[in-house]
Amino acid sequence: MESTTVAIVTGASRGLGQALALGLLQSGTRLITVARSHDEVLDRQAQESGCSLQQVQTDLASPAAVERVARQILSNLPSGAKRYLLINNAGTVDPISQASELHNAAAITAAFNLNITSVILLTAAFLQAVKPMQADCRILNISSGAGRNPMPGWGVYCATKAALDHYTQVLHAENHGVRIAALAPGVIDTGMQEKIRGSHASDFPNVERFAQMHEQGQLSSPADVAARILRYIDHDSFGATVLDDIRNYA
């Protein structure tokens, strides 16, 4: 059966990315996921739903690996679909540290590679691949409120997400014939939040606030946020607001 939607999701083996991938596993959708590990849950769901699933295993913190995946996407993206989606979800909050203690160049570089470089490379490949197609093409970059509001201890994370927001605005200004937005998804109960709660207060002074949010049940579930995001992407107004926040929507 010919696919009506071709969707690419990065960081799809856990957390919000996995929830987004599961939500996209519907009949008529061809899903391509990019993650470090193979996800058997996605395999089982794809078989049950009759959805075509391709899992690409790679480390998006490696520019060379991203270049290979980008070429693969460019050369193998199926044609003939009505809609093409790219969801750049993969990201890291590490390294968490005060600015005076950010000495690990490798960790900083890896964060920028994952949060920014991989997005730029995959987006370039996606744009080249969909340009000849007469289709509805949409790109969603998963951003963060940290890119819009400074957070002590998150110098690298805030910087990468601010860069992601600005890059998204540049894409919009260039007008490639695609709809695009950078979306803050709110505070979600994922492995990233566990890492944040495990931070030392000397590195991340707001750690107690995040711990209290978890204790008080104030974190959103990945499945709920993913469902809201997929409705958001599907809406006719998608892309009208370039820098957006899912908490602006019911």
Protein backbone atom coordinates (compact mmCIF):
# COMPACT_ATOMS: atom_id res chain seq x y z
CA MET A 1 0.00 0.00 0.00
CA GLU A 2 1.30 3.45 -0.91
CA SER A 3 2.11 5.65 2.07
CA THR A 4 0.15 8.86 2.47
CA THR A 5 2.59 10.17 5.11
CA VAL A 6 6.35 9.73 5.41
CA ALA A 7 7.65 10.74 8.83
CA ILE A 8 11.17 10.93 10.26
CA VAL A 9 11.66 11.13 14.03
CA THR A 10 15.01 11.41 15.81
CA GLY A 11 15.70 10.25 19.35
CA ALA A 12 12.82 7.80 18.96
CA SER A 13 13.91 4.94 21.22
CA ARG A 14 12.73 6.46 24.50
CA GLY A 15 10.89 9.33 26.15
CA LEU A 16 9.03 11.86 24.03
CA GLY A 17 10.63 10.61 20.81
CA GLN A 18 9.38 7.07 21.37
CA ALA A 19 5.91 8.38 22.23
CA LEU A 20 5.85 10.47 19.04
CA ALA A 21 6.96 7.46 16.99
CA LEU A 22 4.27 5.25 18.56
CA GLY A 23 1.66 7.90 17.80
CA LEU A 24 2.73 8.00 14.15
CA LEU A 25 2.48 4.22 13.70
CA GLN A 26 -0.78 4.22 11.80
CA SER A 27 -1.90 2.61 8.59
CA GLY A 28 -0.77 4.67 5.61
CA THR A 29 2.31 6.04 7.37
CA ARG A 30 5.89 5.11 6.61
CA LEU A 31 7.98 5.90 9.66
CA ILE A 32 11.76 6.30 9.74
CA THR A 33 13.31 6.58 13.20
CA VAL A 34 16.87 7.59 14.05
CA ALA A 35 18.26 6.62 17.45
CA ARG A 36 21.25 5.02 19.11
CA SER A 37 19.39 1.82 19.91
CA HIS A 38 16.88 -0.47 18.21
CA ASP A 39 13.42 -0.37 19.80
CA GLU A 40 11.52 -3.67 19.93
CA VAL A 41 8.41 -1.89 21.23
CA LEU A 42 8.23 0.08 18.00
CA ASP A 43 8.75 -3.12 16.00
CA ARG A 44 5.81 -4.83 17.68
CA GLN A 45 3.54 -1.83 17.32
CA ALA A 46 4.44 -1.45 13.65
CA GLN A 47 3.53 -5.09 12.98
CA GLU A 48 0.22 -4.72 14.80
CA SER A 49 -0.71 -1.48 13.03
CA GLY A 50 0.45 -2.52 9.59
CA CYS A 51 2.71 0.52 9.44
CA SER A 52 5.99 0.48 7.55
CA LEU A 53 8.84 1.12 9.99
CA GLN A 54 12.54 1.61 9.33
CA GLN A 55 14.81 2.03 12.35
CA VAL A 56 18.18 3.64 11.70
CA GLN A 57 20.70 3.15 14.49
CA THR A 58 23.31 5.86 14.82
CA ASP A 59 24.80 8.32 17.29
CA LEU A 60 23.61 11.76 16.28
CA ALA A 61 26.33 13.33 18.42
CA SER A 62 28.79 12.19 15.74
CA PRO A 63 28.79 14.56 12.74
CA ALA A 64 30.24 11.86 10.48
CA ALA A 65 27.42 9.49 11.46
CA VAL A 66 24.82 12.20 10.87
CA GLU A 67 26.28 12.91 7.42
CA ARG A 68 25.89 9.23 6.52
CA VAL A 69 22.29 9.15 7.74
CA ALA A 70 21.53 12.41 5.94
CA ARG A 71 22.82 10.96 2.66
CA GLN A 72 20.77 7.82 3.26
CA ILE A 73 17.62 9.86 3.81
CA LEU A 74 18.31 12.03 0.79
CA SER A 75 18.77 9.05 -1.53
CA ASN A 76 16.04 6.76 -0.15
CA LEU A 77 13.14 8.98 0.89
CA PRO A 78 10.02 7.47 -0.70
CA SER A 79 8.25 9.59 -3.29
CA GLY A 80 4.55 9.97 -3.90
CA ALA A 81 3.34 10.65 -0.36
CA LYS A 82 0.94 13.49 0.36
CA ARG A 83 2.81 14.64 3.48
CA TYR A 84 6.42 14.56 4.66
CA LEU A 85 7.32 15.21 8.30
CA LEU A 86 10.69 15.70 9.98
CA ILE A 87 10.64 15.84 13.77
CA ASN A 88 14.04 16.76 15.20
CA ASN A 89 13.55 15.53 18.74
CA ALA A 90 16.92 14.09 19.84
CA GLY A 91 18.72 16.16 22.44
CA THR A 92 20.71 16.21 25.65
CA VAL A 93 20.75 18.42 28.74
CA ASP A 94 24.36 17.48 29.53
CA PRO A 95 26.73 18.89 30.63
CA ILE A 96 24.96 20.39 33.65
CA SER A 97 27.39 22.73 35.37
CA GLN A 98 28.05 26.32 36.33
CA ALA A 99 29.84 28.34 33.67
CA SER A 100 33.09 28.43 35.65
CA GLU A 101 33.17 24.61 35.67
CA LEU A 102 32.50 23.97 31.99
CA HIS A 103 35.95 22.58 31.19
CA ASN A 104 35.04 19.40 29.27
CA ALA A 105 35.33 20.37 25.61
CA ALA A 106 34.29 16.91 24.43
CA ALA A 107 31.02 17.01 26.40
CA ILE A 108 30.24 20.53 25.22
CA THR A 109 30.99 19.63 21.61
CA ALA A 110 28.85 16.49 21.82
CA ALA A 111 25.91 18.54 23.12
CA PHE A 112 26.19 21.07 20.30
CA ASN A 113 26.58 18.27 17.75
CA LEU A 114 23.45 16.50 18.98
CA ASN A 115 21.25 19.51 19.72
CA ILE A 116 22.25 21.68 16.76
CA THR A 117 24.57 20.16 14.16
CA SER A 118 22.47 17.03 13.65
CA VAL A 119 19.35 19.17 13.15
CA ILE A 120 21.04 21.34 10.53
CA LEU A 121 22.42 18.37 8.60
CA LEU A 122 19.23 16.31 8.66
CA THR A 123 17.12 19.33 7.76
CA ALA A 124 19.34 20.11 4.76
CA ALA A 125 18.94 16.53 3.52
CA PHE A 126 15.20 16.62 4.10
CA LEU A 127 14.79 19.92 2.23
CA GLN A 128 16.76 18.62 -0.75
CA ALA A 129 14.76 15.39 -0.83
CA VAL A 130 11.30 16.97 -0.63
CA LYS A 131 11.97 19.97 -2.85
CA PRO A 132 10.98 18.18 -6.11
CA MET A 133 7.82 16.72 -4.54
CA GLN A 134 4.46 18.42 -4.74
CA ALA A 135 3.58 17.60 -1.15
CA ASP A 136 2.75 19.07 2.23
CA CYS A 137 6.15 19.23 4.00
CA ARG A 138 6.54 20.10 7.67
CA ILE A 139 9.50 20.32 10.06
CA LEU A 140 9.16 20.40 13.83
CA ASN A 141 12.19 21.15 16.01
CA ILE A 142 11.69 20.17 19.65
CA SER A 143 13.04 23.15 21.55
CA SER A 144 12.74 24.14 25.19
CA GLY A 145 11.75 27.02 27.40
CA ALA A 146 15.43 26.93 28.41
CA GLY A 147 16.27 28.45 25.03
CA ARG A 148 14.08 31.43 25.82
CA ASN A 149 14.69 31.82 29.57
CA PRO A 150 18.17 31.53 31.10
CA MET A 151 18.59 28.76 33.67
CA PRO A 152 21.68 28.70 35.93
CA GLY A 153 23.62 25.48 35.41
CA TRP A 154 22.25 24.92 31.92
CA GLY A 155 24.63 27.19 30.03
CA VAL A 156 25.21 24.65 27.26
CA TYR A 157 21.61 23.44 27.06
CA CYS A 158 20.20 26.97 27.02
CA ALA A 159 22.72 28.01 24.38
CA THR A 160 21.92 25.07 22.10
CA LYS A 161 18.17 25.54 22.38
CA ALA A 162 18.46 29.28 21.77
CA ALA A 163 20.51 28.46 18.69
CA LEU A 164 17.86 25.96 17.59
CA ASP A 165 15.15 28.61 17.91
CA HIS A 166 17.14 31.12 15.87
CA TYR A 167 18.01 28.52 13.24
CA THR A 168 14.29 27.71 12.92
CA GLN A 169 13.54 31.39 12.39
CA VAL A 170 16.18 31.53 9.65
CA LEU A 171 14.58 28.54 7.90
CA HIS A 172 11.23 30.27 8.07
CA ALA A 173 12.71 33.47 6.64
CA GLU A 174 14.33 31.55 3.79
CA ASN A 175 10.90 30.17 2.84
CA HIS A 176 11.75 26.74 1.45
CA GLY A 177 8.11 25.88 0.82
CA VAL A 178 7.85 23.95 4.07
CA ARG A 179 6.01 24.72 7.26
CA ILE A 180 8.32 24.89 10.26
CA ALA A 181 8.16 25.55 13.99
CA ALA A 182 10.32 25.21 17.10
CA LEU A 183 8.17 23.95 19.93
CA ALA A 184 8.78 23.89 23.68
CA PRO A 185 7.07 20.71 24.94
CA GLY A 186 6.89 21.55 28.64
CA VAL A 187 8.25 19.48 31.53
CA ILE A 188 7.82 15.79 30.73
CA ASP A 189 8.39 12.70 32.88
CA THR A 190 11.35 11.26 30.93
CA GLY A 191 14.89 10.06 31.51
CA MET A 192 16.11 13.60 30.97
CA GLN A 193 14.09 14.69 33.99
CA GLU A 194 15.64 11.89 36.06
CA LYS A 195 19.07 13.18 35.10
CA ILE A 196 18.05 16.72 36.04
CA ARG A 197 16.76 15.60 39.44
CA GLY A 198 20.05 13.79 40.01
CA SER A 199 22.03 16.99 39.59
CA HIS A 200 23.95 18.52 42.48
CA ALA A 201 22.59 21.85 43.71
CA SER A 202 26.03 23.42 43.26
CA ASP A 203 25.76 22.65 39.54
CA PHE A 204 22.03 23.25 39.11
CA PRO A 205 20.52 25.50 41.81
CA ASN A 206 16.92 24.79 40.68
CA VAL A 207 17.19 21.04 41.22
CA GLU A 208 14.82 21.08 44.21
CA ARG A 209 12.06 22.75 42.20
CA PHE A 210 12.22 19.98 39.60
CA ALA A 211 12.24 17.34 42.31
CA GLN A 212 9.11 18.87 43.85
CA MET A 213 7.35 18.94 40.47
CA HIS A 214 7.99 15.20 40.17
CA GLU A 215 6.86 14.48 43.74
CA GLN A 216 3.69 16.52 43.27
CA GLY A 217 2.78 14.82 39.97
CA GLN A 218 3.21 17.98 37.91
CA LEU A 219 5.16 16.34 35.07
CA SER A 220 3.32 15.56 31.87
CA SER A 221 3.43 12.04 30.48
CA PRO A 222 5.29 11.46 27.18
CA ALA A 223 2.20 9.86 25.63
CA ASP A 224 -0.03 12.83 26.48
CA VAL A 225 2.44 15.42 25.21
CA ALA A 226 3.13 13.39 22.06
CA ALA A 227 -0.59 13.20 21.27
CA ARG A 228 -0.91 16.95 21.69
CA ILE A 229 2.15 17.58 19.52
CA LEU A 230 0.88 15.34 16.72
CA ARG A 231 -2.45 17.17 16.73
CA TYR A 232 -0.50 20.43 16.65
CA ILE A 233 1.56 19.30 13.63
CA ASP A 234 -1.55 18.15 11.81
CA HIS A 235 -3.40 21.46 12.24
CA ASP A 236 -3.78 23.80 9.27
CA SER A 237 -2.21 26.63 11.29
CA PHE A 238 1.05 24.74 11.89
CA GLY A 239 4.01 27.02 11.19
CA ALA A 240 2.09 30.26 11.60
CA THR A 241 3.84 30.74 14.95
CA VAL A 242 7.51 29.88 14.44
CA LEU A 243 8.55 29.81 18.11
CA ASP A 244 5.79 28.08 20.00
CA ASP A 245 4.96 26.22 23.21
CA ILE A 246 2.62 23.23 23.43
CA ARG A 247 1.33 24.62 26.73
CA ASN A 248 -0.40 27.34 24.69
CA TYR A 249 -2.80 24.67 23.44
CA ALA A 250 -5.43 22.62 25.24
